[in-house]
């Protein structure tokens, strides 16, 4: 059997001339990768002194930081399971430890309770201490509890296995060949397991990595001068608007000619590629970044599957989510619903979830029914059409897949996000989160009119509802990964959606 990558994280000697940098408002700090590994050993020793042993769980609740990374790497060294708890989803209280069987909980929003530690305490563990010998990892061992973004209720928890993590790390390295010339920029929460992959990659393959907090990303991106940026589609939509605005200031007479210059001012001169996933990206945005010289690669995966498909250098088609990565198999049934089988399943059930949730998603062999609709083209590129749950069945039995229509509406410069509903199963209503305040109603109406002219009659938008406030994580209408929460959006706008006033096509 090949060497365990996670074992190598604890025992290998990473390149000392490569660094990890942490940035937030107020400053940054950087240390070489060997020093990072040494400090993680000190933290592991202190955890052991506190009675933490292999198989125990610790919770980490806080923004991206050196302490976050050290606790995670120390847990890997000890064979301890981490539970990454997003502050936006979880409130720190003593019940949290009992709910998820946590031996200790570390947080940057301290609470005076047994078992709860201030993240700042980790800083006092770094100067000295006994470094315990690293454990060995087996493919079926669990290293972390992943939590789904969820649309309602308490997030489901999933115990991720070593085999699934290592399979994903190997697949990504095979496709992208990260090495000493690379510098990866990460700003999404480290509570999302995939974001920690890039730290593991730095230790395994000897490249630089910068970890930013979300609110410091724009201030630090260009200063970091990365070769690779990891971001969700909403981030790139914002960057596109900023680049277009800067280009118009650089060259008022010909903004298009200045777009590559403006893009480089934001991203720096070293970009090799941009990575995106977790939510559908607008084809127009993908084309924009490609045209300004910043290739952007979209992929597809779920918490329950890890990475499944990915566009990458040499196999890249805008509009698709790429080809199936090594170690994964995609199955599409007669209804177009995607299932995923892996050489190393993440797991075969949820660790935490409502009754019946595991049976609905997981097969006994770990095959995952995703609930997404998709198809392959003749060259093996996968395309996602939407969610099976989001297919609207009209009273004439016509099935409407709303995602392609929503994507067309999102291409309007005045539209930030939109969701389509179908009151009485007779006509479509678009609830639009506008970019500006006040919303540019004329621009949005004109775009909808032009979109309606390109689709069949049943697919036309009969009414536009302008959201009273932009969809956001704070108001509960976006998930932490900035995906729309359809039920929450409908609940906030139900009266306007159901009111037939303004409907342009009578049912």
Short mmCIF file of C-alpha atoms in Angstrom, two decimals:
data_model
loop_
_atom_site.label_atom_id
_atom_site.label_comp_id
_atom_site.label_asym_id
_atom_site.label_seq_id
_atom_site.Cartn_x
_atom_site.Cartn_y
_atom_site.Cartn_z
CA UNK A 1 0.00 0.00 0.00
CA UNK A 2 1.28 3.51 -0.83
CA UNK A 3 2.41 5.77 1.98
CA UNK A 4 -0.39 7.52 3.86
CA UNK A 5 -0.39 11.19 2.95
CA UNK A 6 -1.67 12.15 6.38
CA UNK A 7 1.14 10.17 8.01
CA UNK A 8 3.58 12.08 5.84
CA UNK A 9 2.11 15.37 7.05
CA UNK A 10 3.24 14.50 10.56
CA UNK A 11 6.57 12.80 9.81
CA UNK A 12 7.84 14.45 6.62
CA UNK A 13 10.20 17.41 6.43
CA UNK A 14 8.58 20.12 4.27
CA UNK A 15 10.71 22.61 2.36
CA UNK A 16 11.95 25.25 4.78
CA UNK A 17 12.08 27.92 2.07
CA UNK A 18 8.29 27.73 1.58
CA UNK A 19 6.00 29.68 3.90
CA UNK A 20 2.49 29.89 5.27
CA UNK A 21 1.20 33.42 5.85
CA UNK A 22 -1.82 34.51 7.85
CA UNK A 23 -3.43 37.87 7.13
CA UNK A 24 -6.24 39.78 8.76
CA UNK A 25 -7.05 43.45 9.27
CA UNK A 26 -4.29 44.83 11.43
CA UNK A 27 -1.39 42.83 10.10
CA UNK A 28 0.02 39.50 9.00
CA UNK A 29 2.48 36.88 10.16
CA UNK A 30 4.50 34.33 8.23
CA UNK A 31 6.52 31.27 9.16
CA UNK A 32 8.26 28.55 7.22
CA UNK A 33 6.57 25.18 6.85
CA UNK A 34 9.07 23.32 9.02
CA UNK A 35 8.41 25.75 11.85
CA UNK A 36 4.65 25.28 11.36
CA UNK A 37 5.07 21.54 11.72
CA UNK A 38 7.27 21.97 14.79
CA UNK A 39 4.70 24.22 16.49
CA UNK A 40 1.91 21.78 15.67
CA UNK A 41 3.93 19.15 17.54
CA UNK A 42 4.07 21.41 20.62
CA UNK A 43 0.29 21.91 20.46
CA UNK A 44 -0.22 18.15 20.12
CA UNK A 45 1.86 17.66 23.25
CA UNK A 46 -0.23 20.13 25.21
CA UNK A 47 -3.47 18.51 24.04
CA UNK A 48 -2.13 15.17 25.23
CA UNK A 49 -1.32 16.68 28.62
CA UNK A 50 -4.95 17.81 28.83
CA UNK A 51 -5.99 14.19 28.44
CA UNK A 52 -6.92 14.21 24.76
CA UNK A 53 -6.26 10.77 23.21
CA UNK A 54 -6.71 9.08 19.88
CA UNK A 55 -10.37 8.92 18.85
CA UNK A 56 -11.40 11.92 20.99
CA UNK A 57 -13.02 14.94 19.36
CA UNK A 58 -12.14 18.60 19.66
CA UNK A 59 -14.21 21.47 18.28
CA UNK A 60 -12.68 24.54 16.59
CA UNK A 61 -14.95 27.58 16.41
CA UNK A 62 -13.34 30.73 15.04
CA UNK A 63 -12.10 32.71 12.08
CA UNK A 64 -9.09 31.65 10.02
CA UNK A 65 -5.87 31.90 12.03
CA UNK A 66 -2.56 30.26 12.86
CA UNK A 67 -4.18 28.77 15.97
CA UNK A 68 -6.87 27.11 13.82
CA UNK A 69 -4.25 25.46 11.61
CA UNK A 70 -2.06 24.34 14.52
CA UNK A 71 -4.99 22.70 16.30
CA UNK A 72 -5.98 20.86 13.13
CA UNK A 73 -2.44 19.61 12.42
CA UNK A 74 -1.97 18.65 16.08
CA UNK A 75 -5.19 16.63 15.94
CA UNK A 76 -3.91 14.77 12.86
CA UNK A 77 -0.70 13.95 14.72
CA UNK A 78 -2.66 12.49 17.65
CA UNK A 79 -5.39 10.72 15.67
CA UNK A 80 -7.94 13.11 17.16
CA UNK A 81 -11.11 14.08 15.29
CA UNK A 82 -11.75 17.78 14.62
CA UNK A 83 -15.18 19.36 14.29
CA UNK A 84 -14.93 22.64 12.38
CA UNK A 85 -17.74 24.87 13.60
CA UNK A 86 -18.57 27.94 11.52
CA UNK A 87 -19.30 30.89 13.84
CA UNK A 88 -22.24 31.88 11.62
CA UNK A 89 -23.92 28.52 12.21
CA UNK A 90 -23.02 27.58 15.77
CA UNK A 91 -23.34 29.51 19.01
CA UNK A 92 -20.82 28.54 21.67
CA UNK A 93 -22.47 27.12 24.76
CA UNK A 94 -21.84 24.10 27.00
CA UNK A 95 -24.53 22.11 25.19
CA UNK A 96 -22.42 22.22 22.03
CA UNK A 97 -19.79 19.95 23.63
CA UNK A 98 -22.40 17.37 24.63
CA UNK A 99 -24.24 17.53 21.32
CA UNK A 100 -21.14 16.61 19.30
CA UNK A 101 -19.25 14.61 21.95
CA UNK A 102 -16.39 17.13 22.12
CA UNK A 103 -13.64 16.57 24.65
CA UNK A 104 -12.57 20.23 24.28
CA UNK A 105 -13.85 23.23 22.36
CA UNK A 106 -11.60 26.07 21.17
CA UNK A 107 -13.16 29.40 20.22
CA UNK A 108 -12.18 33.01 19.54
CA UNK A 109 -15.45 34.14 21.16
CA UNK A 110 -14.69 32.88 24.68
CA UNK A 111 -17.36 31.50 26.96
CA UNK A 112 -16.67 30.67 30.60
CA UNK A 113 -17.68 27.03 30.65
CA UNK A 114 -16.01 23.68 31.41
CA UNK A 115 -14.12 22.32 28.42
CA UNK A 116 -14.20 25.62 26.48
CA UNK A 117 -10.80 27.20 25.74
CA UNK A 118 -9.91 30.60 24.31
CA UNK A 119 -8.05 30.16 20.98
CA UNK A 120 -5.51 32.69 22.28
CA UNK A 121 -4.48 30.09 24.84
CA UNK A 122 -2.88 28.08 22.01
CA UNK A 123 -0.31 30.88 21.59
CA UNK A 124 1.04 30.14 25.05
CA UNK A 125 1.73 26.53 24.06
CA UNK A 126 4.21 27.33 21.28
CA UNK A 127 7.49 28.03 23.05
CA UNK A 128 8.24 24.57 24.32
CA UNK A 129 6.76 21.23 25.12
CA UNK A 130 6.96 17.53 24.49
CA UNK A 131 6.11 16.49 20.95
CA UNK A 132 4.31 13.13 20.91
CA UNK A 133 5.11 10.49 18.32
CA UNK A 134 2.65 10.64 15.42
CA UNK A 135 0.00 7.99 15.02
CA UNK A 136 -0.49 6.07 11.78
CA UNK A 137 -3.68 6.51 9.79
CA UNK A 138 -5.80 3.80 8.18
CA UNK A 139 -8.14 4.54 5.23
CA UNK A 140 -11.25 3.96 7.31
CA UNK A 141 -10.19 6.19 10.20
CA UNK A 142 -12.17 9.40 10.75
CA UNK A 143 -10.27 12.69 11.02
CA UNK A 144 -12.97 15.35 10.93
CA UNK A 145 -16.70 16.00 11.24
CA UNK A 146 -17.96 17.99 8.25
CA UNK A 147 -21.19 19.93 8.53
CA UNK A 148 -23.47 20.58 5.58
CA UNK A 149 -24.52 24.12 4.75
CA UNK A 150 -28.14 23.04 4.91
CA UNK A 151 -31.16 25.08 3.86
CA UNK A 152 -33.13 24.72 7.07
CA UNK A 153 -32.70 23.39 10.57
CA UNK A 154 -29.57 22.09 12.23
CA UNK A 155 -26.68 21.22 9.87
CA UNK A 156 -26.15 17.54 9.16
CA UNK A 157 -22.79 16.16 10.32
CA UNK A 158 -20.66 13.75 8.32
CA UNK A 159 -17.61 11.85 9.58
CA UNK A 160 -14.93 12.10 6.85
CA UNK A 161 -12.53 9.19 6.42
CA UNK A 162 -8.79 9.29 5.80
CA UNK A 163 -9.20 7.38 2.54
CA UNK A 164 -11.60 9.93 1.08
CA UNK A 165 -9.34 12.86 2.02
CA UNK A 166 -6.21 11.25 0.60
CA UNK A 167 -8.02 10.22 -2.61
CA UNK A 168 -9.04 13.85 -3.19
CA UNK A 169 -5.56 15.18 -2.42
CA UNK A 170 -3.99 12.75 -4.90
CA UNK A 171 -6.57 13.53 -7.60
CA UNK A 172 -6.08 17.30 -7.34
CA UNK A 173 -2.29 16.99 -7.42
CA UNK A 174 -2.49 14.74 -10.47
CA UNK A 175 -4.57 17.35 -12.31
CA UNK A 176 -2.82 20.57 -11.19
CA UNK A 177 0.76 19.61 -10.21
CA UNK A 178 1.18 22.17 -7.42
CA UNK A 179 4.84 22.72 -6.61
CA UNK A 180 7.52 25.13 -5.34
CA UNK A 181 6.62 27.84 -7.86
CA UNK A 182 3.03 27.99 -6.60
CA UNK A 183 1.47 30.22 -3.97
CA UNK A 184 -2.12 29.32 -3.07
CA UNK A 185 -4.47 31.97 -1.65
CA UNK A 186 -7.26 30.77 0.68
CA UNK A 187 -9.90 32.89 2.38
CA UNK A 188 -12.95 30.64 2.78
CA UNK A 189 -13.47 29.31 6.33
CA UNK A 190 -11.09 26.59 7.49
CA UNK A 191 -14.12 24.91 9.04
CA UNK A 192 -14.76 23.75 5.46
CA UNK A 193 -12.52 20.70 5.15
CA UNK A 194 -11.56 21.38 1.53
CA UNK A 195 -9.93 24.66 2.54
CA UNK A 196 -7.58 22.74 4.83
CA UNK A 197 -6.56 20.60 1.85
CA UNK A 198 -4.45 23.50 0.56
CA UNK A 199 -2.46 23.59 3.81
CA UNK A 200 -1.93 19.83 3.54
CA UNK A 201 -0.88 20.36 -0.07
CA UNK A 202 1.72 22.96 0.96
CA UNK A 203 3.24 20.53 3.47
CA UNK A 204 3.17 17.63 1.01
CA UNK A 205 4.33 19.38 -2.16
CA UNK A 206 6.36 22.33 -0.89
CA UNK A 207 4.56 25.48 -2.03
CA UNK A 208 3.58 28.73 -0.32
CA UNK A 209 0.08 29.33 1.00
CA UNK A 210 -1.61 32.45 2.35
CA UNK A 211 -4.62 32.12 4.68
CA UNK A 212 -6.75 35.25 4.86
CA UNK A 213 -9.87 36.11 6.78
CA UNK A 214 -12.87 36.81 4.57
CA UNK A 215 -13.05 40.49 5.47
CA UNK A 216 -9.37 41.06 4.62
CA UNK A 217 -9.35 39.33 1.24
CA UNK A 218 -9.47 42.39 -1.02
CA UNK A 219 -6.82 44.27 0.95
CA UNK A 220 -4.35 41.38 0.89
CA UNK A 221 -4.93 39.57 -2.41
CA UNK A 222 -2.59 41.59 -4.59
CA UNK A 223 0.03 41.90 -1.84
CA UNK A 224 0.16 38.11 -1.61
CA UNK A 225 0.79 37.82 -5.39
CA UNK A 226 -0.55 34.24 -5.51
CA UNK A 227 -0.41 31.83 -8.41
CA UNK A 228 -3.73 30.18 -7.48
CA UNK A 229 -6.85 31.66 -5.84
CA UNK A 230 -9.59 29.54 -4.28
CA UNK A 231 -13.00 31.23 -4.36
CA UNK A 232 -16.71 30.70 -4.74
CA UNK A 233 -18.62 32.15 -7.73
CA UNK A 234 -20.03 35.06 -5.71
CA UNK A 235 -16.47 36.24 -4.99
CA UNK A 236 -15.59 36.25 -8.69
CA UNK A 237 -18.80 38.11 -9.52
CA UNK A 238 -17.71 40.87 -7.12
CA UNK A 239 -14.17 40.87 -8.56
CA UNK A 240 -15.55 41.12 -12.08
CA UNK A 241 -17.50 44.26 -11.20
CA UNK A 242 -14.45 45.78 -9.49
CA UNK A 243 -12.23 45.03 -12.49
CA UNK A 244 -14.75 46.53 -14.92
CA UNK A 245 -15.04 49.66 -12.77
CA UNK A 246 -11.26 50.07 -12.55
CA UNK A 247 -10.85 49.49 -16.29
CA UNK A 248 -13.33 52.29 -16.98
CA UNK A 249 -11.24 54.65 -14.86
CA UNK A 250 -7.95 53.55 -16.45
CA UNK A 251 -9.22 53.97 -20.01
CA UNK A 252 -12.56 55.81 -20.23
CA UNK A 253 -12.42 55.78 -24.04
CA UNK A 254 -11.82 52.03 -24.32
CA UNK A 255 -12.48 50.17 -21.03
CA UNK A 256 -12.32 46.74 -22.69
CA UNK A 257 -8.68 47.28 -23.64
CA UNK A 258 -7.78 48.01 -20.02
CA UNK A 259 -9.46 44.93 -18.52
CA UNK A 260 -6.29 42.76 -18.39
CA UNK A 261 -4.38 45.60 -16.71
CA UNK A 262 -7.17 46.12 -14.16
CA UNK A 263 -7.39 42.38 -13.46
CA UNK A 264 -3.67 42.19 -12.74
CA UNK A 265 -3.89 45.10 -10.30
CA UNK A 266 -6.34 43.09 -8.20
CA UNK A 267 -4.85 39.61 -8.57
CA UNK A 268 -1.15 40.37 -9.08
CA UNK A 269 1.10 39.22 -11.92
CA UNK A 270 1.59 35.53 -11.09
CA UNK A 271 -1.84 33.90 -11.51
CA UNK A 272 -1.64 30.42 -13.04
CA UNK A 273 -5.33 29.67 -12.60
CA UNK A 274 -8.43 30.44 -10.49
CA UNK A 275 -10.40 27.68 -8.77
CA UNK A 276 -14.15 27.82 -8.21
CA UNK A 277 -16.91 25.48 -7.10
CA UNK A 278 -19.51 24.88 -4.35
CA UNK A 279 -22.19 26.73 -6.33
CA UNK A 280 -22.91 27.22 -10.05
CA UNK A 281 -20.79 29.88 -11.74
CA UNK A 282 -22.17 32.15 -14.43
CA UNK A 283 -20.79 31.21 -17.88
CA UNK A 284 -20.44 34.94 -18.57
CA UNK A 285 -18.19 35.35 -15.53
CA UNK A 286 -16.13 32.30 -16.47
CA UNK A 287 -15.65 33.72 -19.98
CA UNK A 288 -14.77 37.13 -18.56
CA UNK A 289 -11.85 35.87 -16.48
CA UNK A 290 -10.63 33.65 -19.28
CA UNK A 291 -10.69 36.57 -21.70
CA UNK A 292 -8.63 38.79 -19.37
CA UNK A 293 -5.95 36.11 -19.10
CA UNK A 294 -6.98 34.47 -15.82
CA UNK A 295 -8.13 30.90 -16.60
CA UNK A 296 -10.83 29.85 -14.15
CA UNK A 297 -11.69 26.20 -13.57
CA UNK A 298 -15.09 25.16 -12.27
CA UNK A 299 -15.69 21.83 -10.56
CA UNK A 300 -18.34 19.81 -8.80
CA UNK A 301 -18.51 18.00 -5.48
CA UNK A 302 -20.48 17.68 -2.26
CA UNK A 303 -19.64 17.24 1.39
CA UNK A 304 -20.86 13.67 0.97
CA UNK A 305 -18.53 12.94 -1.99
CA UNK A 306 -15.53 15.31 -1.87
CA UNK A 307 -14.42 16.47 -5.34
CA UNK A 308 -16.13 14.59 -8.19
CA UNK A 309 -15.34 16.43 -11.42
CA UNK A 310 -13.05 19.31 -12.32
CA UNK A 311 -12.04 21.40 -15.31
CA UNK A 312 -8.27 21.67 -15.43
CA UNK A 313 -5.43 22.55 -17.79
CA UNK A 314 -5.76 20.40 -20.89
CA UNK A 315 -9.40 19.44 -20.21
CA UNK A 316 -11.53 22.54 -19.91
CA UNK A 317 -14.98 23.43 -21.22
CA UNK A 318 -16.86 26.52 -20.01
CA UNK A 319 -20.38 25.67 -18.91
CA UNK A 320 -19.38 22.19 -17.75
CA UNK A 321 -18.06 21.18 -14.35
CA UNK A 322 -15.28 19.18 -15.93
CA UNK A 323 -14.37 15.54 -16.25
CA UNK A 324 -14.59 12.90 -13.54
CA UNK A 325 -11.46 12.90 -11.35
CA UNK A 326 -9.45 9.75 -10.61
CA UNK A 327 -11.06 7.57 -7.96
CA UNK A 328 -14.64 8.65 -8.69
CA UNK A 329 -17.47 7.27 -10.85
CA UNK A 330 -20.58 9.23 -11.87
CA UNK A 331 -23.83 7.37 -12.54
CA UNK A 332 -26.87 9.08 -14.13
CA UNK A 333 -30.27 7.41 -13.92
CA UNK A 334 -33.18 7.56 -16.36
CA UNK A 335 -34.50 10.75 -14.72
CA UNK A 336 -31.12 12.46 -15.10
CA UNK A 337 -30.30 12.31 -11.36
CA UNK A 338 -26.60 11.99 -10.54
CA UNK A 339 -25.16 9.43 -8.13
CA UNK A 340 -21.49 9.22 -7.21
CA UNK A 341 -19.40 6.20 -6.28
CA UNK A 342 -15.85 6.50 -4.95
CA UNK A 343 -12.93 4.17 -4.35
CA UNK A 344 -12.87 5.59 -0.82
CA UNK A 345 -16.32 6.84 0.27
CA UNK A 346 -16.45 9.78 2.65
CA UNK A 347 -18.80 7.61 4.70
CA UNK A 348 -21.94 5.52 4.32
CA UNK A 349 -24.18 7.55 6.63
CA UNK A 350 -24.54 10.87 8.42
CA UNK A 351 -23.13 11.06 11.91
CA UNK A 352 -25.78 13.67 12.76
CA UNK A 353 -29.02 14.25 10.91
CA UNK A 354 -32.77 13.81 11.04
CA UNK A 355 -34.28 10.32 10.85
CA UNK A 356 -34.14 8.89 7.34
CA UNK A 357 -31.57 11.38 6.05
CA UNK A 358 -28.82 8.78 5.61
CA UNK A 359 -31.09 6.30 3.85
CA UNK A 360 -32.24 9.02 1.46
CA UNK A 361 -28.69 9.89 0.36
CA UNK A 362 -26.35 6.92 0.93
CA UNK A 363 -26.35 3.46 -0.56
CA UNK A 364 -24.97 0.60 1.51
CA UNK A 365 -21.71 0.69 -0.49
CA UNK A 366 -21.27 4.44 0.01
CA UNK A 367 -22.80 5.45 -3.33
CA UNK A 368 -24.28 8.95 -2.92
CA UNK A 369 -27.52 10.07 -4.54
CA UNK A 370 -26.77 13.77 -5.05
CA UNK A 371 -30.21 15.04 -6.04
CA UNK A 372 -28.57 17.01 -8.86
CA UNK A 373 -29.63 16.68 -12.49
CA UNK A 374 -26.90 16.32 -15.10
CA UNK A 375 -25.62 14.83 -18.32
CA UNK A 376 -22.33 14.08 -20.07
CA UNK A 377 -21.38 15.42 -23.47
CA UNK A 378 -19.66 13.23 -26.04
CA UNK A 379 -16.22 14.15 -24.70
CA UNK A 380 -16.95 13.19 -21.09
CA UNK A 381 -17.58 16.65 -19.64
CA UNK A 382 -20.33 16.75 -17.00
CA UNK A 383 -23.03 19.45 -17.09
CA UNK A 384 -25.31 20.21 -14.13
CA UNK A 385 -28.86 21.20 -15.05
CA UNK A 386 -30.14 21.90 -11.53
CA UNK A 387 -31.64 20.15 -8.54
CA UNK A 388 -34.22 17.43 -8.91
CA UNK A 389 -36.10 19.09 -6.03
CA UNK A 390 -36.15 22.38 -7.95
CA UNK A 391 -37.87 21.00 -11.04
CA UNK A 392 -41.25 22.72 -11.31
CA UNK A 393 -44.13 20.64 -12.65
CA UNK A 394 -46.80 22.87 -14.17
CA UNK A 395 -50.48 22.02 -14.15
CA UNK A 396 -50.14 21.04 -17.82
CA UNK A 397 -47.56 18.39 -16.73
CA UNK A 398 -44.68 20.32 -18.30
CA UNK A 399 -41.45 20.00 -16.26
CA UNK A 400 -39.38 23.18 -15.96
CA UNK A 401 -35.76 23.07 -14.78
CA UNK A 402 -35.32 26.51 -13.26
CA UNK A 403 -31.55 26.71 -12.88
CA UNK A 404 -30.75 27.57 -16.55
CA UNK A 405 -33.33 30.37 -16.44
CA UNK A 406 -31.93 31.70 -13.15
CA UNK A 407 -28.42 31.63 -14.60
CA UNK A 408 -29.52 33.76 -17.56
CA UNK A 409 -31.10 36.29 -15.23
CA UNK A 410 -27.95 36.43 -13.07
CA UNK A 411 -25.99 37.57 -16.11
CA UNK A 412 -27.81 40.91 -15.89
CA UNK A 413 -25.38 43.47 -14.38
CA UNK A 414 -28.19 44.77 -12.17
CA UNK A 415 -28.95 41.31 -10.69
CA UNK A 416 -26.96 39.88 -7.80
CA UNK A 417 -29.00 36.70 -7.29
CA UNK A 418 -32.45 35.38 -8.16
CA UNK A 419 -34.73 32.44 -7.40
CA UNK A 420 -37.74 31.31 -9.42
CA UNK A 421 -41.01 30.13 -7.89
CA UNK A 422 -44.25 28.87 -9.37
CA UNK A 423 -47.41 29.85 -7.47
CA UNK A 424 -50.41 27.66 -8.29
CA UNK A 425 -48.22 25.65 -10.70
CA UNK A 426 -49.27 27.96 -13.54
CA UNK A 427 -46.63 30.67 -14.14
CA UNK A 428 -43.11 31.64 -13.04
CA UNK A 429 -42.18 34.41 -10.62
CA UNK A 430 -38.58 35.59 -10.20
CA UNK A 431 -37.55 36.98 -6.81
CA UNK A 432 -34.54 39.18 -7.59
CA UNK A 433 -31.82 40.37 -5.23
CA UNK A 434 -30.57 43.49 -6.99
CA UNK A 435 -27.00 44.80 -7.09
CA UNK A 436 -27.78 48.47 -6.47
CA UNK A 437 -29.89 50.41 -4.00
CA UNK A 438 -32.33 51.49 -5.19
CA UNK A 439 -32.64 48.59 -7.64
CA UNK A 440 -32.43 49.37 -11.36
CA UNK A 441 -35.94 48.12 -12.11
CA UNK A 442 -35.83 49.20 -15.77
CA UNK A 443 -32.60 47.31 -16.47
CA UNK A 444 -33.91 44.18 -14.73
CA UNK A 445 -37.26 44.32 -16.54
CA UNK A 446 -35.55 44.80 -19.88
CA UNK A 447 -33.26 41.81 -19.24
CA UNK A 448 -36.21 39.59 -18.28
CA UNK A 449 -38.06 40.67 -21.42
CA UNK A 450 -35.08 39.74 -23.60
CA UNK A 451 -34.64 36.44 -21.76
CA UNK A 452 -38.32 35.60 -22.22
CA UNK A 453 -37.91 36.09 -25.95
CA UNK A 454 -35.33 33.26 -26.07
CA UNK A 455 -37.26 30.56 -24.18
CA UNK A 456 -40.46 28.62 -24.63
CA UNK A 457 -43.74 30.07 -23.40
CA UNK A 458 -43.93 27.95 -20.21
CA UNK A 459 -40.37 29.01 -19.27
CA UNK A 460 -41.09 32.74 -19.40
CA UNK A 461 -41.06 34.90 -16.29
CA UNK A 462 -44.53 36.31 -15.71
CA UNK A 463 -43.69 38.51 -12.72
CA UNK A 464 -40.63 40.07 -11.06
CA UNK A 465 -40.45 40.57 -7.29
CA UNK A 466 -37.61 42.86 -6.17
CA UNK A 467 -36.33 41.69 -2.78
CA UNK A 468 -36.65 44.30 -0.04
CA UNK A 469 -33.06 43.59 0.99
CA UNK A 470 -30.27 41.71 -0.74
CA UNK A 471 -30.05 38.01 -0.01
CA UNK A 472 -27.32 37.48 2.58
CA UNK A 473 -26.01 35.05 5.16
CA UNK A 474 -26.96 37.54 7.88
CA UNK A 475 -30.67 37.57 6.94
CA UNK A 476 -30.75 33.80 6.48
CA UNK A 477 -31.41 33.89 2.74
CA UNK A 478 -27.95 32.59 1.71
CA UNK A 479 -26.00 29.63 3.06
CA UNK A 480 -22.44 30.11 4.32
CA UNK A 481 -21.31 29.17 0.79
CA UNK A 482 -23.62 31.89 -0.59
CA UNK A 483 -26.17 29.56 -2.11
CA UNK A 484 -29.80 30.77 -2.02
CA UNK A 485 -32.00 29.29 0.69
CA UNK A 486 -35.15 28.88 -1.37
CA UNK A 487 -37.49 28.18 1.52
CA UNK A 488 -36.28 31.22 3.46
CA UNK A 489 -36.53 33.48 0.40
CA UNK A 490 -40.06 32.30 -0.33
CA UNK A 491 -41.08 32.81 3.31
CA UNK A 492 -39.77 36.40 3.20
CA UNK A 493 -41.58 37.25 -0.06
CA UNK A 494 -44.56 34.88 -0.02
CA UNK A 495 -47.23 37.57 -0.23
CA UNK A 496 -45.64 39.25 -3.26
CA UNK A 497 -44.99 35.91 -4.99
CA UNK A 498 -48.60 34.76 -4.56
CA UNK A 499 -50.18 38.13 -5.41
CA UNK A 500 -51.26 38.09 -9.05
CA UNK A 501 -50.81 41.84 -9.35
CA UNK A 502 -48.22 42.55 -12.02
CA UNK A 503 -48.45 39.14 -13.68
CA UNK A 504 -47.91 39.76 -17.39
CA UNK A 505 -49.34 36.45 -18.59
CA UNK A 506 -52.64 35.38 -17.11
CA UNK A 507 -52.70 31.70 -16.16
#
